[in-house]
Amino acid sequence: MSKSAGVIALAGNPNVGKTCIFNALTGMRQKVGNWPGVTVEKKEGVFVIGDQEVMVVDLPGIYGLTPYSIDEKIARDFLIKEKPGAVVAVVDTTNLERNLYLVVELLELGANLVLDLNMIDRIEGQGIKINKEKLSQGLGGVPIVETAAHKGFGIEAMKQAVLEVLRRGRSGEFKIDYGLDAETVISELAEVLEDKALALGFSPRWTAIKLLEGDPEVQELVKQRGGEETLQMARQLAAALEKKLGSDPETFFAEHRYGFIRGLVRQAVTATEKDLVARLSLSDKLDRIFTSRVLGIPIFFLFMWLAFQLVFKLGAPLADGIDSFMGWLGTSASAWLGQVGAPEWVASLVSDGVIGGVGAVLVFLPNIMLLFLVLSFLEDTGYMARAAFVMDRIMHTFGLHGKSFIPMLLGFGCNVPAIMATRTLESEKDRVLTILVNPLMSCTARLPIYVLFTGAFFAERYRGTVVFSLYLLGIVLALLLAVLFKCILFKGAVAPFIMELPPYRLPSVKSLLLHMWERSRIFLVKAGTIIFAGVVLVWLLASLPVGVEYGSAESLVGRLGAVFAPLLKPAGFGEYQAAVALIFGILAKETVVGTLGTLYGVGREGLAGVLPQYFTPASAYAFMVMSLIYIPCLASIAVIKREAGWKWAAFAVSYSLVLGWLVAVIFYQVLSRLWT
C-alpha cells in the first residue's frame, strides 16, 4: 500500500503546458470538482513513485501573486494558505524572462520549489542553451527539471525531483536586493511584523513587501490579527518610500524583480546567430496569416465550418452503428420481458422509455466526441488563442471584452464551465454581460437536436453547413444583444485586451484523448442521470391516465403539451410532442431528443422517418433555432444564479424565452415562403 508523501501544486502562467504536465503526471488518477465556495474548476490527481503517493493540485494560470481576477485569487490563496509541501513552477522555456517573474515571487513567498523548464524541445535547433547550474544558483539552489510534456519527456525525472524536495523541505531564504532605501524600510517593517507574520505563517520579509505594495489581501489578513497600527505604519513607510524613489512601491519592486531576472537570464542563457533566424520561425510566419486583419476572421470561420463537416462525415456511420444496436436492444429487451411474464407496462418502460429515450440521445455520442476532439486539437495547437486575439476587434465593437471570447468558445462545449470561465474577467460589468450572452453559444447538448433534424430534412452535403449556420446565428445574436445590453444596462468603456500568444505546438495523442474523454464523460453522466430521469418521467406522463393510448393527446403529457402548443404554431411546430420536448429540454437540452424518442417510441432512425409527418424543412429549422435560444438548461441557470445572482438568472430566462420564440417565428415565416 502506498504512503502519502504530501501535496504539490502546479503553478505557472497561462499557456505554459501546465495541464499537459498534470495529465502526464496523474494519467487517469484524477478528479475534477470546484474550489470551496466558488464555481471555478479544480483539478486534483495523484501519482505513485516507489511506495510513495503524491497528490497534485493543478492551479489556475497566473502571472504573479497579486490577484486581479478570481482565478488569480484562488491560486494565490491556495499557495499562501494551504501551503502545499512543494510547488512545481512550470515555465515556457521559449519565453523564460516573462515566466520567471512568478518563479521569483514564489521564492520570495518561501515556497518549496521545483522549476520545470517545459517545452525544452522548442529551443533545440535554435542555437539557445540554458545553463541549469547557473540558473539554479541564481534562484537559490532550486532543483531544475527539463520537460517536453506533450511528448512525455522528463516526467519521470519530474516525479523524482518532487519526491526529493518533499522529503528534504525548503533550504535557505531567497532574497532580491532592492537597494539601500527600500531594504531599510523593508527591514524596519519586517521587524515589527515578525510576530504577526509568524502567526499567519508567512515570511516577515514577504509580508512587509506586500504591505508596501498595497496588497489588499495581505492587508486584510494583518488587520484580522489586530494589526491596524502596523497597517498605518506600512502606509506611512510606503508613502515616504515613494517620495524617495519617485515611483510607487509596487512598480518599483516589480521593476527590480524584472531587472534581477534579466541579469540572471543573460548569465544562464546563451544564444548563437541561429536565434535571430528563429525569430522568423514557422510560428511567426503562421501568425502573419492566422492573426491577419484581413484573413484572420475568415480563417477562423473556415476552421469552424470544416470542424462540423468532419463531425458529420466521420460521426454518421458510428452513430448508425450505435442506433442499430439500440434498436436491437429495445426489441430484444421487450421480447425477453414478455417471455418471462413481465407486465406490459414494464416492457413499455424499458423499451419505449429507457432504451427509446436514453438510446435516442446516446447515438449522438460519436458526433459529440469528435467535436470535442477537434476543439481540443485547436486549443492544444495554440490556435484558439489566436482566434481570441483576432476576434478582440469585433468583440470591442459590440461592447464585449476581448477575454469574453474565451468563455464564449468554451460555450461550444458546455455553457456551465463557460459561464464559470468568466471569472477571469476583472470587471464585474464585463463578467455579467458575458454571462448573459453565453447561453446563446451552441453547446454540445444541442448537437443531438441539430444532427437529428438535419439528418431528417436536409441532403447530406448540406448538413454540416446547416449546423454551422446555427452556431453562427448564436454568435451573431450574442454580439447584437451585447450591444443592446451594453447601451442599456452596462454603460462604460471596455478595458483593453492583453494576451500572450503561446507558441504553436503539435499536441500529443494522449493529451487529446484525455481532453476528449473528460468532456464527453459529462455527457455520459447526464445520459445516466438527468436524461434518464427525464425520459422516465415523460414515459410515465405518456402512459397515464391508465387505459389511454401511449403518448396520445389524451395522456397527461398530451394535455401538458396542448397548453403550450398553440403558442408555438406561428413557428411551425404547434404539435403537443414538440411543446413537451421543449419543456423537458429545460432539464437538459439532450432531453429534447430523448423526449421525442420516448413519445414516438422509436430510435434515431425511426425518429428521422416519423418527424417529416409533423415538420417541414422550414419548421424543422425554426425548431432548431428555438432549441438554440430559448431558456438555458437548469444547470446553466443555477450557475448564472451562483455567479451573478437571482436577478440576472431570471433576466436570462426571460429574455431568452421571448427571443427564442420571436426568432423562430421569423425564420419559419420567411423560410416557409422561400422553400415552397
XYZ file of C-alpha atoms in Angstrom:
676
model
C 0.000 0.000 0.000
C 1.356 3.434 -0.968
C 2.179 6.001 1.710
C 1.286 9.667 1.238
C 4.355 11.785 0.547
C 2.422 15.078 0.550
C 0.661 17.580 -1.655
C 2.206 19.539 -4.510
C 0.774 22.403 -6.567
C 1.383 23.086 -10.248
C 1.750 26.844 -10.781
C 2.552 28.847 -13.874
C 1.449 31.421 -16.416
C -1.438 30.563 -18.758
C -0.442 28.518 -21.827
C 2.801 27.084 -20.450
C 1.684 23.452 -20.728
C 0.632 23.068 -17.096
C -2.362 20.890 -17.966
C -0.125 18.660 -20.105
C 2.196 18.221 -17.125
C -0.779 17.462 -14.869
C -2.152 14.842 -17.280
C 1.279 13.277 -17.784
C 1.878 13.044 -14.022
C -1.527 11.752 -12.987
C -2.877 9.925 -16.062
C -6.369 8.695 -15.214
C -5.851 9.113 -11.462
C -7.546 12.496 -11.406
C -10.824 14.121 -10.480
C -12.453 17.441 -11.292
C -14.541 19.462 -8.843
C -14.904 23.061 -7.739
C -12.834 25.127 -5.358
C -14.588 25.537 -1.987
C -17.133 28.359 -2.139
C -16.649 29.130 -5.845
C -17.558 27.526 -9.150
C -14.103 27.686 -10.743
C -12.888 24.243 -11.795
C -10.437 22.461 -9.514
C -8.288 19.569 -10.782
C -6.684 17.074 -8.440
C -4.847 13.848 -9.122
C -2.198 11.514 -7.757
C 0.928 9.808 -8.979
C 2.876 6.994 -7.361
C 6.646 6.684 -7.279
C 8.041 3.697 -5.431
C 5.848 3.256 -2.374
C 5.057 6.991 -2.171
C 1.814 8.613 -3.332
C 1.841 12.321 -4.184
C -1.316 14.426 -4.568
C -1.158 17.003 -7.367
C -3.313 20.151 -7.496
C -3.431 21.989 -10.834
C -3.834 25.698 -10.082
C -5.386 28.232 -12.488
C -2.848 30.060 -14.642
C -1.454 33.233 -13.035
C 1.179 35.835 -13.881
C 2.034 36.888 -10.330
C 0.987 36.743 -6.683
C -1.011 39.992 -6.673
C -4.541 38.837 -7.600
C -6.620 40.825 -10.092
C -9.129 38.124 -11.132
C -10.943 35.306 -9.303
C -8.646 32.678 -10.849
C -5.555 34.529 -9.640
C -7.039 34.923 -6.156
C -7.787 31.190 -5.936
C -4.254 30.235 -6.969
C -2.646 32.730 -4.594
C -4.917 31.746 -1.691
C -4.055 28.075 -2.138
C -0.336 28.800 -2.192
C -0.251 31.065 0.860
C -2.994 29.467 2.970
C -2.872 25.740 2.162
C 0.943 25.744 1.989
C 1.497 22.695 -0.236
C 4.567 20.601 0.517
C 6.104 21.642 -2.789
C 5.301 23.828 -5.777
C 6.237 22.880 -9.329
C 6.681 26.155 -11.209
C 6.063 25.335 -14.873
C 7.650 27.827 -17.275
C 7.661 28.112 -21.049
C 11.337 27.838 -21.954
C 10.782 29.864 -25.133
C 9.611 32.829 -23.013
C 11.857 32.406 -19.992
C 12.225 36.035 -18.915
C 8.478 36.651 -18.693
C 7.759 33.342 -16.961
C 10.441 33.700 -14.286
C 8.593 36.626 -12.665
C 6.127 34.257 -10.984
C 9.020 31.965 -10.000
C 10.774 34.833 -8.241
C 7.584 35.782 -6.383
C 7.075 32.165 -5.301
C 10.635 32.028 -3.973
C 10.131 35.281 -2.076
C 6.983 33.774 -0.576
C 9.081 30.884 0.713
C 7.645 28.121 -1.482
C 9.472 24.784 -1.611
C 10.083 24.952 -5.347
C 10.900 22.706 -8.298
C 11.457 24.638 -11.531
C 10.141 22.909 -14.645
C 11.639 24.148 -17.911
C 8.805 22.929 -20.121
C 8.789 22.918 -23.948
C 12.536 22.364 -23.832
C 12.314 20.783 -27.282
C 11.211 24.160 -28.687
C 14.663 25.686 -28.277
C 16.505 22.759 -29.832
C 17.937 23.737 -33.176
C 17.566 27.447 -32.391
C 21.066 27.799 -31.005
C 19.769 28.542 -27.486
C 21.418 26.857 -24.494
C 20.397 27.112 -20.843
C 23.000 26.597 -18.136
C 20.889 24.890 -15.493
C 23.594 25.172 -12.823
C 23.845 28.958 -13.173
C 20.084 29.332 -13.329
C 19.611 27.184 -10.227
C 22.354 29.005 -8.353
C 20.833 32.390 -9.174
C 17.460 31.193 -7.858
C 18.823 29.998 -4.542
C 19.623 26.403 -5.452
C 16.213 25.455 -6.818
C 16.206 22.000 -8.473
C 15.504 22.242 -12.209
C 13.889 19.654 -14.472
C 13.599 19.858 -18.253
C 10.379 18.549 -19.826
C 8.537 18.368 -23.114
C 5.190 17.383 -21.633
C 3.376 16.819 -24.930
C 5.977 14.154 -25.745
C 6.156 12.700 -22.237
C 9.841 13.697 -21.949
C 11.184 14.409 -18.435
C 8.102 13.289 -16.487
C 9.894 10.555 -14.519
C 12.691 12.977 -13.639
C 9.996 15.426 -12.505
C 8.463 12.820 -10.172
C 11.848 12.040 -8.657
C 12.692 15.729 -8.133
C 9.312 16.362 -6.474
C 9.789 13.422 -4.109
C 13.276 14.616 -3.100
C 12.054 18.158 -2.457
C 9.119 16.891 -0.381
C 11.496 14.812 1.743
C 14.106 17.484 2.441
C 11.914 20.598 2.620
C 12.913 24.161 1.755
C 16.525 25.126 2.378
C 17.633 28.719 2.774
C 15.898 32.034 2.074
C 15.727 33.717 -1.302
C 16.248 37.482 -1.374
C 16.464 40.152 -4.034
C 18.448 43.239 -3.039
C 16.096 46.185 -3.626
C 18.684 48.833 -2.767
C 19.558 50.616 0.468
C 16.459 52.859 0.726
C 13.974 50.055 0.101
C 15.841 47.463 2.172
C 15.913 49.808 5.181
C 12.143 50.240 5.052
C 11.541 46.505 4.445
C 13.698 45.554 7.430
C 12.004 48.091 9.712
C 8.526 46.869 8.813
C 9.519 43.179 8.885
C 10.857 43.571 12.416
C 7.518 44.971 13.613
C 5.614 42.335 11.666
C 7.589 39.334 12.834
C 5.220 38.029 15.495
C 2.092 38.706 13.409
C 3.665 37.246 10.289
C 4.624 34.091 12.162
C 1.004 33.757 13.281
C -0.041 33.960 9.628
C 2.674 31.542 8.578
C 4.364 33.921 6.134
C 7.888 35.208 5.902
C 8.043 38.630 7.659
C 10.038 39.997 4.726
C 7.456 38.828 2.156
C 4.611 40.252 4.244
C 6.419 43.587 4.573
C 6.975 43.836 0.813
C 3.320 43.010 0.103
C 2.122 45.645 2.580
C 4.381 48.230 0.983
C 2.956 47.224 -2.425
C -0.545 47.807 -1.031
C -1.720 44.204 -1.496
C -5.362 44.273 -0.248
C -5.469 40.560 0.641
C -2.410 40.723 2.881
C -3.644 43.987 4.397
C -6.911 42.283 5.350
C -5.112 39.286 6.866
C -2.931 41.537 9.011
C -5.981 43.579 10.011
C -7.794 40.418 11.133
C -4.911 39.733 13.541
C -5.347 43.153 15.134
C -2.614 44.830 13.137
C -4.310 48.201 12.442
C -1.343 50.120 13.856
C 1.035 48.083 11.716
C -1.050 48.809 8.632
C -0.940 52.530 9.373
C 2.823 52.316 9.784
C 3.097 50.418 6.465
C 1.111 53.127 4.655
C 3.344 55.864 6.074
C 6.520 53.981 5.152
C 5.184 53.311 1.627
C 4.357 56.994 1.142
C 7.819 58.041 2.379
C 9.479 55.443 0.149
C 7.511 56.651 -2.874
C 8.789 60.200 -2.316
C 12.379 58.979 -2.118
C 12.178 56.666 -5.121
C 9.963 58.817 -7.329
C 7.873 55.724 -8.073
C 5.123 53.851 -6.240
C 6.482 50.809 -4.336
C 4.517 48.228 -6.363
C 6.045 49.436 -9.641
C 9.475 49.781 -8.017
C 9.530 46.214 -6.685
C 8.221 44.822 -10.000
C 10.919 46.649 -11.974
C 13.624 45.355 -9.642
C 12.366 41.789 -9.978
C 12.457 42.089 -13.762
C 15.902 43.637 -13.547
C 17.129 40.699 -11.467
C 15.550 38.251 -13.955
C 17.112 39.961 -16.976
C 20.550 39.750 -15.386
C 20.059 36.101 -14.467
C 18.879 35.182 -17.973
C 21.930 36.903 -19.508
C 24.195 34.765 -17.299
C 22.373 31.454 -17.716
C 21.168 31.595 -21.334
C 23.372 31.791 -24.395
C 22.221 32.116 -27.988
C 24.032 31.798 -31.300
C 23.182 33.528 -34.567
C 20.573 30.827 -35.174
C 18.451 32.545 -32.553
C 18.000 35.512 -34.862
C 16.764 33.230 -37.617
C 14.404 31.562 -35.123
C 12.583 34.849 -34.696
C 11.292 34.332 -38.222
C 10.308 30.764 -37.414
C 7.340 28.860 -38.700
C 5.332 30.167 -35.719
C 5.865 33.770 -36.777
C 5.038 33.011 -40.385
C 1.815 31.279 -39.380
C 0.866 34.216 -37.172
C 1.141 36.562 -40.121
C -1.673 34.548 -41.706
C -3.828 33.484 -38.741
C -3.761 36.876 -36.983
C -4.033 38.925 -40.165
C -6.550 41.779 -40.025
C -7.903 40.660 -43.397
C -7.621 36.862 -43.310
C -7.823 36.115 -39.569
C -11.616 36.121 -39.146
C -12.465 34.272 -42.405
C -9.897 31.606 -41.488
C -11.495 31.154 -38.049
C -14.954 30.623 -39.553
C -13.466 28.305 -42.197
C -11.948 26.131 -39.459
C -15.288 26.033 -37.626
C -17.113 25.036 -40.836
C -14.557 22.304 -41.552
C -14.934 21.056 -37.975
C -18.675 20.479 -38.437
C -18.148 18.828 -41.805
C -15.680 16.449 -40.154
C -18.044 15.759 -37.246
C -20.844 14.769 -39.634
C -18.786 12.801 -42.144
C -16.980 10.663 -39.576
C -19.723 10.588 -36.949
C -22.623 9.405 -39.133
C -21.547 5.765 -39.647
C -20.601 5.400 -35.960
C -23.954 6.874 -34.886
C -25.765 4.491 -37.245
C -23.981 1.556 -35.628
C -24.996 2.626 -32.107
C -28.551 3.291 -33.314
C -28.830 -0.198 -34.805
C -27.569 -1.666 -31.545
C -30.092 0.362 -29.512
C -32.912 -0.749 -31.830
C -31.889 -4.384 -31.396
C -31.528 -3.894 -27.635
C -35.019 -2.367 -27.322
C -36.652 -5.148 -29.348
C -34.727 -7.858 -27.521
C -35.483 -6.410 -24.109
C -39.180 -6.126 -24.878
C -39.301 -9.715 -26.208
C -37.375 -11.109 -23.226
C -39.564 -9.296 -20.706
C -42.625 -10.699 -22.471
C -41.196 -14.229 -22.269
C -40.551 -14.010 -18.518
C -44.082 -12.761 -17.931
C -43.292 -9.148 -17.017
C -46.253 -6.763 -17.077
C -46.774 -4.900 -20.339
C -46.053 -1.556 -18.663
C -42.613 -2.779 -17.574
C -41.773 -3.773 -21.147
C -43.022 -0.401 -22.359
C -40.970 1.433 -19.724
C -37.771 -0.389 -20.681
C -38.161 -0.356 -24.469
C -40.093 2.886 -25.105
C -38.929 4.878 -22.095
C -35.369 3.976 -21.102
C -33.919 2.450 -24.295
C -36.009 4.556 -26.690
C -35.355 7.791 -24.768
C -31.789 7.464 -23.487
C -30.767 5.491 -26.574
C -32.027 8.258 -28.859
C -29.521 10.553 -27.149
C -26.586 8.140 -26.835
C -26.444 7.593 -30.603
C -25.019 11.101 -30.911
C -22.044 10.331 -28.648
C -19.663 9.833 -31.635
C -20.544 13.288 -33.037
C -20.023 14.899 -29.637
C -16.707 13.129 -29.027
C -15.467 14.139 -32.479
C -16.401 17.779 -31.871
C -14.548 17.751 -28.543
C -11.562 16.132 -30.258
C -11.436 18.877 -32.908
C -11.828 21.672 -30.320
C -9.104 20.095 -28.129
C -6.785 19.936 -31.129
C -7.343 23.611 -31.945
C -6.782 24.579 -28.296
C -3.657 22.455 -27.779
C -2.011 23.607 -31.013
C -2.277 27.216 -29.793
C -4.720 28.303 -32.495
C -7.616 29.170 -30.158
C -5.516 31.876 -28.501
C -5.020 33.388 -31.982
C -8.776 33.175 -32.583
C -9.394 35.164 -29.387
C -6.790 37.735 -30.452
C -8.338 38.080 -33.914
C -11.892 38.365 -32.563
C -10.929 41.027 -29.999
C -11.541 43.819 -32.526
C -15.075 42.583 -33.211
C -15.742 41.971 -29.514
C -14.833 45.570 -28.663
C -17.064 46.849 -31.458
C -20.004 45.054 -29.858
C -19.175 46.137 -26.306
C -17.579 42.887 -25.094
C -14.120 42.457 -23.606
C -11.621 40.507 -25.693
C -11.311 37.965 -22.879
C -15.050 37.275 -23.252
C -14.290 35.331 -26.413
C -12.613 32.533 -24.421
C -15.744 31.711 -22.341
C -17.844 32.035 -25.494
C -15.635 29.494 -27.264
C -15.907 27.199 -24.238
C -19.676 27.530 -24.627
C -19.399 25.397 -27.776
C -18.558 22.560 -25.394
C -20.807 23.304 -22.405
C -22.305 26.548 -21.152
C -21.758 25.647 -17.486
C -17.909 25.702 -17.402
C -18.035 28.542 -19.958
C -20.008 30.693 -17.522
C -17.553 29.725 -14.771
C -14.681 30.831 -17.017
C -15.947 34.438 -16.909
C -14.185 34.611 -13.540
C -11.035 35.538 -15.447
C -12.625 38.917 -16.330
C -11.568 41.632 -13.920
C -14.562 43.939 -14.486
C -17.866 42.900 -12.870
C -19.830 44.541 -15.707
C -17.878 42.675 -18.382
C -18.340 39.440 -16.446
C -22.135 39.737 -16.062
C -22.549 40.839 -19.689
C -20.575 37.815 -20.891
C -22.608 35.506 -18.627
C -25.885 36.799 -20.066
C -24.966 36.165 -23.706
C -23.012 32.947 -23.164
C -26.048 30.578 -23.270
C -26.527 31.619 -26.915
C -23.420 29.602 -27.775
C -24.448 26.198 -29.161
C -23.248 23.698 -26.583
C -22.818 20.031 -27.473
C -26.094 19.266 -25.655
C -27.884 20.896 -28.606
C -25.880 18.919 -31.150
C -28.130 15.806 -30.944
C -31.114 18.029 -31.881
C -29.248 19.511 -34.834
C -27.983 16.134 -36.056
C -31.447 14.575 -35.800
C -33.312 17.313 -37.665
C -30.678 17.977 -40.325
C -30.474 14.241 -40.995
C -34.250 14.048 -41.426
C -34.766 17.151 -43.567
C -31.576 18.120 -45.412
C -29.395 16.437 -48.015
C -26.136 15.008 -46.701
C -23.937 17.591 -48.450
C -25.795 20.451 -46.723
C -25.966 19.090 -43.155
C -22.647 20.439 -41.912
C -23.425 23.860 -43.382
C -26.888 23.935 -41.770
C -25.419 23.144 -38.340
C -22.644 25.698 -38.898
C -25.322 28.324 -39.644
C -26.917 27.645 -36.239
C -23.598 28.089 -34.435
C -23.036 31.285 -36.408
C -26.553 32.500 -35.571
C -25.815 32.083 -31.870
C -22.630 34.152 -32.174
C -24.378 36.924 -34.145
C -27.267 37.106 -31.658
C -24.830 37.200 -28.732
C -22.952 40.119 -30.266
C -26.133 42.051 -31.111
C -27.534 41.542 -27.613
C -24.185 42.580 -26.130
C -24.553 45.946 -27.892
C -28.097 46.319 -26.590
C -27.285 45.301 -23.015
C -24.133 47.447 -23.008
C -26.094 50.544 -24.041
C -28.932 49.960 -21.569
C -27.539 48.012 -18.609
C -23.735 48.180 -18.599
C -22.615 51.612 -19.744
C -18.893 52.300 -19.655
C -15.701 51.773 -21.627
C -14.378 48.281 -22.293
C -10.947 47.551 -20.843
C -8.130 46.799 -23.301
C -7.321 43.158 -24.025
C -3.742 41.997 -23.457
C -2.958 38.378 -24.228
C 0.195 36.354 -24.517
C 0.136 34.093 -27.555
C 1.547 30.614 -26.859
C 3.859 29.018 -29.412
C 2.327 26.604 -31.886
C 2.819 23.013 -30.845
C 1.765 19.592 -32.054
C -0.378 18.084 -29.276
C 0.154 14.529 -28.117
C -2.465 11.926 -28.949
C -2.724 11.021 -25.252
C -3.455 14.619 -24.265
C -6.108 14.997 -26.978
C -7.835 11.772 -25.989
C -7.783 12.732 -22.303
C -9.365 16.121 -23.038
C -11.967 14.493 -25.284
C -12.833 11.892 -22.648
C -13.035 14.382 -19.769
C -15.613 16.447 -21.658
C -17.527 13.518 -23.158
C -17.807 11.901 -19.738
C -20.046 14.780 -18.652
C -22.423 13.919 -21.492
C -22.490 10.250 -20.455
C -23.125 11.152 -16.808
C -26.053 13.343 -17.883
C -27.392 10.490 -20.037
C -27.323 8.211 -16.991
C -28.895 10.697 -14.577
C -30.809 13.775 -15.758
C -31.780 12.412 -19.177
C -32.689 9.013 -17.712
C -34.916 10.644 -15.092
C -36.431 12.952 -17.708
C -37.386 10.232 -20.181
C -38.814 8.021 -17.414
C -40.960 10.961 -16.286
C -42.062 11.574 -19.889
C -42.917 7.864 -20.277
C -44.955 7.956 -17.054
C -46.904 11.034 -18.149
C -47.388 9.478 -21.603
C -48.826 6.298 -20.030
C -51.321 7.985 -17.680
C -54.226 8.009 -17.073
C -54.358 4.212 -17.183
C -56.045 2.939 -20.320
C -55.197 5.825 -22.684
C -53.150 5.233 -25.832
C -49.457 5.687 -25.055
C -48.306 9.251 -25.806
C -51.670 10.313 -27.207
C -53.286 13.732 -26.871
C -55.476 12.288 -24.063
C -52.475 11.303 -21.931
C -51.106 13.623 -19.241
C -48.146 14.531 -21.430
C -50.517 15.280 -24.319
C -52.615 17.549 -22.124
C -49.482 19.346 -20.884
C -48.265 19.887 -24.440
C -51.697 21.052 -25.614
C -51.490 24.025 -23.216
C -48.356 25.394 -24.899
C -48.689 24.049 -28.462
C -50.848 26.958 -29.733
C -48.100 29.411 -28.755
C -45.670 27.513 -30.970
C -47.934 27.239 -34.002
C -46.665 30.538 -35.561
C -43.199 28.952 -35.527
C -44.452 25.958 -37.479
C -44.396 23.263 -34.792
C -47.729 23.509 -32.993
C -47.967 19.794 -32.032
C -48.005 18.804 -28.392
C -44.986 16.485 -28.836
C -42.772 19.426 -29.836
C -44.053 21.520 -26.934
C -43.399 18.717 -24.415
C -39.903 18.129 -25.838
C -39.019 21.801 -25.394
C -40.439 21.843 -21.860
C -38.344 18.846 -20.785
C -35.396 20.274 -22.696
C -35.073 22.821 -19.899
C -33.771 19.962 -17.702
C -31.021 19.285 -20.248
C -31.059 20.071 -23.955
C -30.295 16.459 -24.890
C -33.638 15.536 -23.320
C -35.405 17.138 -26.315
C -34.354 14.201 -28.491
C -34.925 11.703 -25.694
C -38.442 13.036 -25.162
C -39.295 12.791 -28.860
C -37.913 9.257 -28.927
C -39.993 8.344 -25.874
C -43.220 9.911 -27.196
C -42.889 8.306 -30.615
C -41.460 5.064 -29.179
C -38.667 4.942 -31.775
C -34.890 5.293 -32.017
C -32.979 7.838 -34.063
C -33.631 6.196 -37.429
C -37.288 5.851 -36.522
C -37.444 9.482 -35.479
C -35.915 10.556 -38.774
C -38.743 8.740 -40.522
C -41.520 10.000 -38.224
C -40.556 13.680 -37.992
C -41.498 14.582 -41.610
C -45.094 13.768 -40.657
C -45.053 16.680 -38.196
C -42.427 19.089 -39.548
C -41.398 20.709 -42.808
C -37.806 21.783 -43.563
C -38.779 25.352 -42.584
C -40.405 24.356 -39.284
C -37.534 21.935 -38.562
C -35.031 24.776 -38.910
C -37.231 27.008 -36.744
C -37.386 24.255 -34.114
C -33.583 24.076 -34.077
C -33.442 27.880 -33.739
C -35.844 27.699 -30.796
C -33.739 24.933 -29.208
C -30.655 27.119 -29.628
C -32.068 30.239 -27.983
C -34.906 29.502 -25.544
C -34.290 29.150 -21.762
C -30.850 27.818 -20.728
C -30.765 24.357 -19.138
C -31.264 24.074 -15.372
C -27.533 23.609 -14.724
C -26.756 26.835 -16.617
C -29.496 28.734 -14.771
C -28.088 27.508 -11.441
C -24.561 28.630 -12.372
C -25.797 32.041 -13.563
C -27.555 32.422 -10.206
C -24.373 31.483 -8.307
C -22.151 33.728 -10.415
C -24.392 36.783 -10.864
C -27.430 36.404 -8.577
C -31.140 35.582 -8.954
C -31.916 38.866 -10.680
C -29.662 38.128 -13.651
C -30.658 34.438 -13.748
C -34.340 35.436 -14.015
C -33.450 38.014 -16.653
C -31.524 35.404 -18.695
C -34.505 33.022 -18.600
C -36.989 35.742 -19.553
C -35.126 37.383 -22.417
C -34.028 34.065 -23.974
C -37.576 32.660 -23.953
C -39.011 35.725 -25.682
C -36.086 35.971 -28.100
C -36.232 32.258 -28.946
C -39.932 32.393 -29.817
C -39.557 35.612 -31.804
C -36.569 34.472 -33.894
C -38.101 31.023 -34.505
C -41.327 32.613 -35.760
C -39.403 34.978 -38.056
C -37.318 32.151 -39.543
C -40.355 29.930 -40.088
C -42.448 32.657 -41.700
C -39.614 33.647 -44.040
C -38.315 30.156 -44.878
C -41.767 28.640 -45.412
C -42.273 31.186 -48.196
C -38.810 30.715 -49.692
C -38.830 26.893 -49.540
C -42.271 26.269 -51.054
